[in-house]
CSV table of C-alpha atoms in Angstrom, one decimal:
chain,number,residue,atom,x,y,z
A,1,MET,CA,23.4,-14.9,1.8
A,2,SER,CA,21.3,-17.1,4.2
A,3,ILE,CA,17.9,-15.9,5.2
A,4,THR,CA,15.7,-16.8,8.2
A,5,ALA,CA,12.1,-16.0,7.9
A,6,ILE,CA,9.9,-15.5,11.1
A,7,ILE,CA,6.1,-15.8,10.9
A,8,LEU,CA,3.8,-15.3,13.8
A,9,THR,CA,0.6,-17.3,13.7
A,10,TYR,CA,-2.7,-17.9,15.4
A,11,ASN,CA,-5.4,-20.0,13.6
A,12,GLU,CA,-3.8,-19.2,10.2
A,13,SER,CA,-4.5,-22.5,8.4
A,14,ARG,CA,-6.0,-20.6,5.5
A,15,HIS,CA,-2.8,-18.5,4.9
A,16,ILE,CA,0.3,-20.2,6.3
A,17,GLY,CA,0.8,-22.7,3.5
A,18,ARG,CA,0.6,-19.9,0.9
A,19,ALA,CA,3.0,-17.7,2.9
A,20,ILE,CA,5.6,-20.4,3.4
A,21,ARG,CA,5.5,-21.6,-0.3
A,22,SER,CA,6.0,-17.9,-1.4
A,23,ILE,CA,9.4,-17.8,0.4
A,24,GLN,CA,10.7,-21.3,0.2
A,25,ALA,CA,12.8,-20.7,-2.8
A,26,PHE,CA,15.1,-18.1,-1.3
A,27,THR,CA,15.0,-18.7,2.5
A,28,ASP,CA,17.2,-21.2,4.4
A,29,GLN,CA,15.2,-21.4,7.7
A,30,ILE,CA,11.5,-20.6,8.4
A,31,CYS,CA,10.5,-20.2,11.9
A,32,VAL,CA,6.8,-20.2,12.8
A,33,VAL,CA,5.9,-18.8,16.3
A,34,ASP,CA,2.4,-20.0,17.2
A,35,SER,CA,0.3,-18.8,20.0
A,36,GLY,CA,-2.0,-21.8,20.5
A,37,SER,CA,-3.7,-22.4,17.2
A,38,THR,CA,-6.5,-25.0,17.1
A,39,ASP,CA,-7.1,-25.2,13.4
A,40,GLY,CA,-4.0,-27.2,12.2
A,41,THR,CA,-1.8,-24.2,11.5
A,42,SER,CA,1.2,-25.8,13.2
A,43,ASP,CA,0.8,-29.2,11.3
A,44,ILE,CA,0.6,-27.4,7.9
A,45,ALA,CA,3.8,-25.4,8.7
A,46,LYS,CA,5.7,-28.5,9.8
A,47,GLN,CA,4.7,-30.4,6.7
A,48,LEU,CA,6.2,-27.6,4.6
A,49,GLY,CA,9.5,-27.8,6.5
A,50,ALA,CA,9.1,-24.9,8.9
A,51,GLU,CA,10.3,-25.0,12.5
A,52,VAL,CA,7.3,-24.5,14.8
A,53,HIS,CA,7.6,-22.9,18.2
A,54,THR,CA,4.8,-22.1,20.6
A,55,HIS,CA,4.8,-19.1,22.9
A,56,PRO,CA,2.0,-17.2,24.7
A,57,PHE,CA,0.9,-14.1,23.0
A,58,VAL,CA,1.0,-10.6,24.5
A,59,ASN,CA,1.2,-8.4,21.4
A,60,GLN,CA,2.9,-8.5,18.1
A,61,ALA,CA,6.0,-6.6,19.1
A,62,LYS,CA,6.8,-8.8,22.2
A,63,GLN,CA,6.0,-12.0,20.4
A,64,PHE,CA,8.4,-11.2,17.5
A,65,GLN,CA,11.1,-9.8,19.7
A,66,TRP,CA,10.9,-13.0,21.8
A,67,ALA,CA,11.5,-15.0,18.6
A,68,LEU,CA,14.6,-12.8,17.8
A,69,ASP,CA,16.0,-13.1,21.3
A,70,THR,CA,15.2,-16.8,22.0
A,71,LEU,CA,15.2,-18.9,18.8
A,72,ASP,CA,18.3,-20.3,17.0
A,73,VAL,CA,18.1,-17.8,14.2
A,74,ARG,CA,20.8,-19.0,11.8
A,75,GLY,CA,20.4,-16.7,8.8
A,76,ALA,CA,22.7,-13.8,8.0
A,77,TRP,CA,19.5,-11.9,7.3
A,78,VAL,CA,16.1,-12.0,8.9
A,79,LEU,CA,12.7,-11.6,7.1
A,80,ARG,CA,9.5,-10.6,9.0
A,81,LEU,CA,6.4,-11.9,7.2
A,82,ASP,CA,2.8,-12.0,8.4
A,83,ALA,CA,0.9,-15.1,7.8
A,84,ASP,CA,-1.5,-13.4,5.4
A,85,GLU,CA,1.3,-11.9,3.4
A,86,ILE,CA,2.9,-13.2,0.2
A,87,ILE,CA,6.3,-12.5,-1.4
A,88,GLU,CA,5.5,-12.6,-5.1
A,89,PRO,CA,7.9,-14.3,-7.6
A,90,ASP,CA,9.5,-11.1,-8.9
A,91,LEU,CA,10.4,-9.9,-5.4
A,92,ALA,CA,11.7,-13.5,-4.5
A,93,ARG,CA,14.0,-13.3,-7.5
A,94,GLU,CA,15.0,-9.7,-6.6
A,95,ILE,CA,15.9,-10.8,-3.1
A,96,ALA,CA,17.8,-13.9,-4.2
A,97,GLU,CA,19.8,-11.9,-6.8
A,98,GLN,CA,20.3,-8.5,-5.2
A,99,LEU,CA,20.9,-9.4,-1.5
A,100,PRO,CA,24.4,-11.0,-2.0
A,101,ARG,CA,25.4,-7.9,-3.9
A,102,LEU,CA,24.5,-5.3,-1.3
A,103,PRO,CA,27.5,-3.6,0.3
A,104,ALA,CA,28.3,-4.1,3.9
A,105,ASP,CA,27.0,-0.8,5.0
A,106,VAL,CA,23.5,-1.7,3.9
A,107,VAL,CA,21.8,-3.3,7.0
A,108,GLY,CA,18.1,-3.2,6.1
A,109,VAL,CA,15.8,-3.6,3.1
A,110,ASN,CA,12.5,-1.9,2.7
A,111,LEU,CA,9.7,-3.6,0.7
A,112,LYS,CA,6.7,-2.1,-1.1
A,113,ARG,CA,3.6,-3.6,0.2
A,114,LYS,CA,0.3,-3.7,-1.6
A,115,HIS,CA,-3.0,-4.4,0.0
A,116,ILE,CA,-5.6,-6.8,-1.6
A,117,PHE,CA,-9.1,-6.3,-0.4
A,118,MET,CA,-12.1,-8.3,-1.7
A,119,ASP,CA,-9.5,-9.8,-4.2
A,120,ARG,CA,-8.7,-6.4,-5.6
A,121,TRP,CA,-5.6,-4.4,-5.3
A,122,VAL,CA,-6.2,-1.2,-3.5
A,123,ARG,CA,-3.9,1.1,-5.6
A,124,HIS,CA,-5.0,4.5,-4.5
A,125,GLY,CA,-6.0,6.4,-1.4
A,126,GLY,CA,-2.3,6.5,-0.3
A,127,ARG,CA,-2.3,2.8,0.2
A,128,TYR,CA,0.3,1.9,-2.3
A,129,PRO,CA,3.2,1.6,-2.0
A,130,LEU,CA,3.4,1.2,1.8
A,131,VAL,CA,7.2,1.1,2.3
A,132,MET,CA,8.2,-0.8,5.4
A,133,LEU,CA,11.4,-2.4,6.6
A,134,ARG,CA,11.0,-6.2,6.6
A,135,LEU,CA,14.5,-7.6,5.9
A,136,TRP,CA,17.6,-6.9,7.9
A,137,ARG,CA,21.0,-8.2,8.9
A,138,ARG,CA,20.8,-10.5,12.0
A,139,GLY,CA,22.0,-8.6,15.0
A,140,GLN,CA,21.4,-5.2,13.6
A,141,GLY,CA,17.6,-4.9,14.0
A,142,ARG,CA,14.8,-5.3,16.5
A,143,VAL,CA,11.1,-4.6,16.7
A,144,GLU,CA,9.8,-1.5,18.5
A,145,ASP,CA,8.2,-2.2,21.8
A,146,ARG,CA,4.7,-0.8,21.1
A,147,TRP,CA,1.1,-2.1,21.6
A,148,MET,CA,0.2,-1.0,18.0
A,149,ASP,CA,1.9,0.0,14.7
A,150,GLU,CA,5.2,-1.4,15.7
A,151,HIS,CA,8.0,-1.3,13.1
A,152,VAL,CA,11.4,-3.0,12.7
A,153,VAL,CA,14.3,-0.5,13.3
A,154,VAL,CA,17.9,-1.1,12.4
A,155,TRP,CA,21.3,0.4,13.2
A,156,GLY,CA,24.9,0.5,12.1
A,157,GLY,CA,24.2,1.3,8.5
A,158,ARG,CA,21.8,2.4,5.8
A,159,THR,CA,18.7,1.0,4.2
A,160,VAL,CA,17.7,0.3,0.6
A,161,THR,CA,14.4,-0.4,-1.1
A,162,PHE,CA,13.5,-3.3,-3.3
A,163,ASN,CA,10.7,-3.0,-5.9
A,164,GLY,CA,9.2,-6.4,-6.4
A,165,GLY,CA,5.7,-7.5,-5.4
A,166,PHE,CA,4.9,-7.9,-1.7
A,167,ALA,CA,1.1,-8.4,-0.9
A,168,ASP,CA,-1.1,-8.4,2.2
A,169,HIS,CA,-4.0,-10.6,1.1
A,170,ASN,CA,-6.2,-11.8,3.9
A,171,LEU,CA,-8.7,-14.4,2.7
A,172,HIS,CA,-11.2,-13.9,5.6
A,173,ASP,CA,-14.6,-12.1,5.3
A,174,LEU,CA,-15.6,-8.6,6.5
A,175,GLY,CA,-16.6,-10.0,9.9
A,176,TYR,CA,-13.0,-11.0,10.5
A,177,PHE,CA,-11.8,-7.6,9.2
A,178,THR,CA,-14.0,-5.6,11.4
A,179,ASP,CA,-13.3,-7.8,14.5
A,180,LYS,CA,-9.6,-7.5,13.8
A,181,HIS,CA,-9.8,-3.7,13.6
A,182,ASN,CA,-11.9,-3.5,16.7
A,183,LYS,CA,-9.0,-5.1,18.5
A,184,TYR,CA,-6.6,-2.8,16.8
A,185,ALA,CA,-8.6,0.2,18.0
A,186,THR,CA,-8.2,-0.8,21.6
A,187,ARG,CA,-4.4,-1.3,21.3
A,188,GLU,CA,-4.0,2.0,19.4
A,189,ALA,CA,-6.2,3.8,22.0
A,190,ILE,CA,-3.7,2.5,24.6
A,191,GLU,CA,-0.8,3.9,22.7
A,192,VAL,CA,-2.5,7.3,22.4
A,193,LEU,CA,-3.5,7.4,26.0
A,194,ASN,CA,0.1,6.6,26.9
A,195,GLN,CA,1.4,9.4,24.7
A,196,ARG,CA,-0.9,11.8,26.6
A,197,LEU,CA,-0.4,10.5,30.2
A,198,GLY,CA,3.1,9.1,30.1
A,199,LEU,CA,2.0,5.8,31.7
A,200,PHE,CA,4.9,3.7,30.6
A,201,ALA,CA,8.0,3.9,28.4
A,202,ARG,CA,7.5,4.7,24.8
A,203,ASP,CA,9.8,3.3,22.2
A,204,GLU,CA,10.9,6.3,20.0
A,205,ALA,CA,13.6,4.5,17.9
A,206,LEU,CA,11.7,4.9,14.6
A,207,ASN,CA,13.1,7.6,12.3
A,208,ALA,CA,14.2,8.0,8.7
A,209,ARG,CA,17.6,6.4,9.3
A,210,SER,CA,16.4,3.4,11.3
A,211,ALA,CA,13.5,2.3,9.1
A,212,SER,CA,11.5,3.5,6.1
A,213,PRO,CA,11.4,7.3,5.8
A,214,GLN,CA,7.7,7.0,4.8
A,215,ALA,CA,6.9,5.1,8.0
A,216,SER,CA,8.8,7.6,10.1
A,217,PHE,CA,7.0,10.5,8.4
A,218,LYS,CA,3.5,8.9,8.9
A,219,ARG,CA,4.3,8.2,12.6
A,220,TRP,CA,5.3,11.9,13.0
A,221,VAL,CA,2.1,13.2,11.3
A,222,LYS,CA,-0.1,10.8,13.4
A,223,GLU,CA,1.4,11.6,16.8
A,224,ARG,CA,2.2,15.3,16.3
A,225,LEU,CA,-0.7,16.4,14.3
A,226,TYR,CA,-3.6,13.9,13.8
A,227,ASN,CA,-3.9,12.8,17.4
A,228,ARG,CA,-4.3,16.4,18.6
A,229,ILE,CA,-7.4,16.9,16.4
A,230,PRO,CA,-10.9,15.8,17.8
A,231,PHE,CA,-11.7,12.4,16.3
A,232,THR,CA,-15.2,13.6,15.2
A,233,VAL,CA,-13.4,15.9,12.8
A,234,SER,CA,-10.1,14.0,12.1
A,235,ALA,CA,-11.7,10.7,11.0
A,236,PRO,CA,-14.1,12.2,8.4
A,237,LEU,CA,-11.4,14.5,7.1
A,238,TYR,CA,-8.9,11.6,6.8
A,239,PHE,CA,-11.4,9.7,4.8
A,240,LEU,CA,-12.1,12.7,2.5
A,241,TRP,CA,-8.3,13.1,2.0
A,242,ARG,CA,-7.9,9.5,1.0
A,243,TYR,CA,-11.0,9.1,-1.0
A,244,VAL,CA,-11.0,12.3,-3.0
A,245,PHE,CA,-7.5,14.0,-2.9
A,246,GLN,CA,-5.6,10.7,-3.0
A,247,LEU,CA,-8.0,9.3,-5.6
A,248,GLY,CA,-9.4,6.4,-3.6
A,249,PHE,CA,-12.6,6.6,-5.6
A,250,LEU,CA,-10.7,5.1,-8.5
A,251,ASP,CA,-10.6,1.8,-6.6
A,252,GLY,CA,-14.3,1.0,-7.3
A,253,ARG,CA,-17.0,-0.2,-5.0
A,254,SER,CA,-14.7,-2.5,-3.1
A,255,GLY,CA,-12.3,0.4,-2.7
A,256,LEU,CA,-15.1,2.5,-1.3
A,257,VAL,CA,-15.8,-0.2,1.3
A,258,TYR,CA,-12.1,-0.5,2.2
A,259,HIS,CA,-11.4,3.3,2.4
A,260,PHE,CA,-14.4,3.9,4.4
A,261,LEU,CA,-14.0,1.1,6.9
A,262,GLN,CA,-10.2,1.5,7.3
A,263,GLY,CA,-9.9,5.2,6.7
A,264,CYS,CA,-13.0,6.5,8.5
A,265,TRP,CA,-14.8,3.9,10.6
A,266,TYR,CA,-11.7,2.5,12.1
A,267,ARG,CA,-10.1,5.9,12.8
A,268,PHE,CA,-13.5,7.0,14.4
A,269,LEU,CA,-13.5,3.8,16.5
A,270,VAL,CA,-10.0,4.5,17.8
A,271,GLY,CA,-11.1,8.0,18.9
A,272,ALA,CA,-14.3,6.7,20.5
A,273,ARG,CA,-12.4,3.9,22.4
A,274,LEU,CA,-9.9,6.5,23.5
A,275,MET,CA,-12.7,8.8,24.8
A,276,GLU,CA,-14.2,5.8,26.6
A,277,LEU,CA,-10.9,4.8,28.3
A,278,GLU,CA,-10.1,8.5,29.2
A,279,ARG,CA,-13.4,8.8,30.9
A,280,ALA,CA,-12.9,5.5,32.8
A,281,VAL,CA,-9.6,6.7,34.4
A,282,ALA,CA,-10.4,10.4,34.7
A,283,HIS,CA,-10.9,10.1,38.5
A,284,LEU,CA,-7.5,8.4,39.0
A,285,SER,CA,-4.1,10.2,39.4
A,286,ASP,CA,-1.7,7.4,40.2
A,287,LYS,CA,-0.2,5.8,37.1
A,288,ALA,CA,-0.2,2.4,38.7
A,289,ASP,CA,-3.9,2.7,39.4
A,290,ILE,CA,-4.6,4.0,35.9
A,291,CYS,CA,-2.8,1.0,34.4
A,292,ALA,CA,-4.6,-1.5,36.6
A,293,GLU,CA,-8.0,-0.1,35.5
A,294,LEU,CA,-7.0,0.0,31.8
A,295,SER,CA,-5.8,-3.6,32.2
A,296,ARG,CA,-9.2,-4.6,33.6
A,297,LEU,CA,-11.1,-2.8,30.8
A,298,THR,CA,-8.9,-3.9,27.8
A,299,GLY,CA,-7.8,-7.3,28.9
A,300,HIS,CA,-4.1,-6.3,28.2
A,301,LYS,CA,-1.6,-6.3,31.0
A,302,LEU,CA,-0.2,-2.8,31.4
A,303,VAL,CA,2.5,-1.9,33.8
A,304,ALA,CA,3.1,1.7,34.9
A,305,GLN,CA,6.5,3.2,34.4
A,306,SER,CA,7.3,3.3,38.2
A,307,GLU,CA,6.7,-0.4,38.4
A,308,VAL,CA,9.3,-1.5,35.8
A,309,LEU,CA,13.0,-1.1,35.6
A,310,ALA,CA,14.3,1.9,33.6
A,311,PRO,CA,14.3,1.3,29.9
A,312,PRO,CA,17.6,0.4,28.3
A,313,GLU,CA,19.8,3.3,27.4
A,314,VAL,CA,19.7,4.0,23.7
A,315,ASP,CA,22.5,5.1,21.5
A,316,GLU,CA,21.0,7.6,19.1
A,317,ASP,CA,23.4,6.7,16.4
A,318,ARG,CA,22.9,2.9,16.7
A,319,LEU,CA,19.3,2.9,17.9
A,320,ALA,CA,19.9,-0.5,19.7
A,321,PRO,CA,19.6,-1.1,23.4
A,322,ARG,CA,23.0,-1.2,25.2
A,323,VAL,CA,23.5,-4.4,27.1
């Protein structure tokens, strides 16, 4: 079974070599899609045998889908890997051994991701395992069109889960972590505001059949329950849930830093950013005007539903856009 891996990059010279080396043994084609790195990322990838392509970045979803739609993806299966992620040797062996044995009705493979923070595995607080679909049959999967928290969805069959090691291990410092999550907060606030105001089409393809049941359940809880609670209440309660009831305190001092920053500060920041954006557009009623103002405030180009073509019709059984 041939596999094509696709990795998105921007100034990932600290990570890209490690990511590529972790998958070289079982992949047949590695495509790096770079958005203008200035730190030698592309040179490192080329030296390791990857195909490097350059494309302007809008968001993760659009960048990855551009790669699926445009590049000469030759593998029978496609692997999505972030530059700061690693496929560990046991999972590499599992993929190489088990993928050819999968029956034809299996179209996607979920992987169990662990998070490494301050060089320690965050085992508790609901952070392991994070089960996400990252490997699928070419032509039977796509990326959700969302500004934040986008997932791969598949159609035409079922998914299975592999158990080997799959790690998110970013080597940058806390300054990078907080800056990244500050940007995430803006994108997530855009998603929540769109959920409330219906500014533009929302991709609703994620469910227990099309991806990881865990990812589908978490999406449902966040959008149907969590986002309806005032953030001044929900963020502290979420941290309490993770740190006490999901045993996050067992992750030690570095775990406290992680669970507080990612489970309280970040969630609070999303809510505060949402409040700021809501106030900024409260005097507007036209969706095009709201999107124009949000674009000015966030730096992201947002287009109102009335300004775009109708979204592709979606077959609920296949979950793929009809062409």
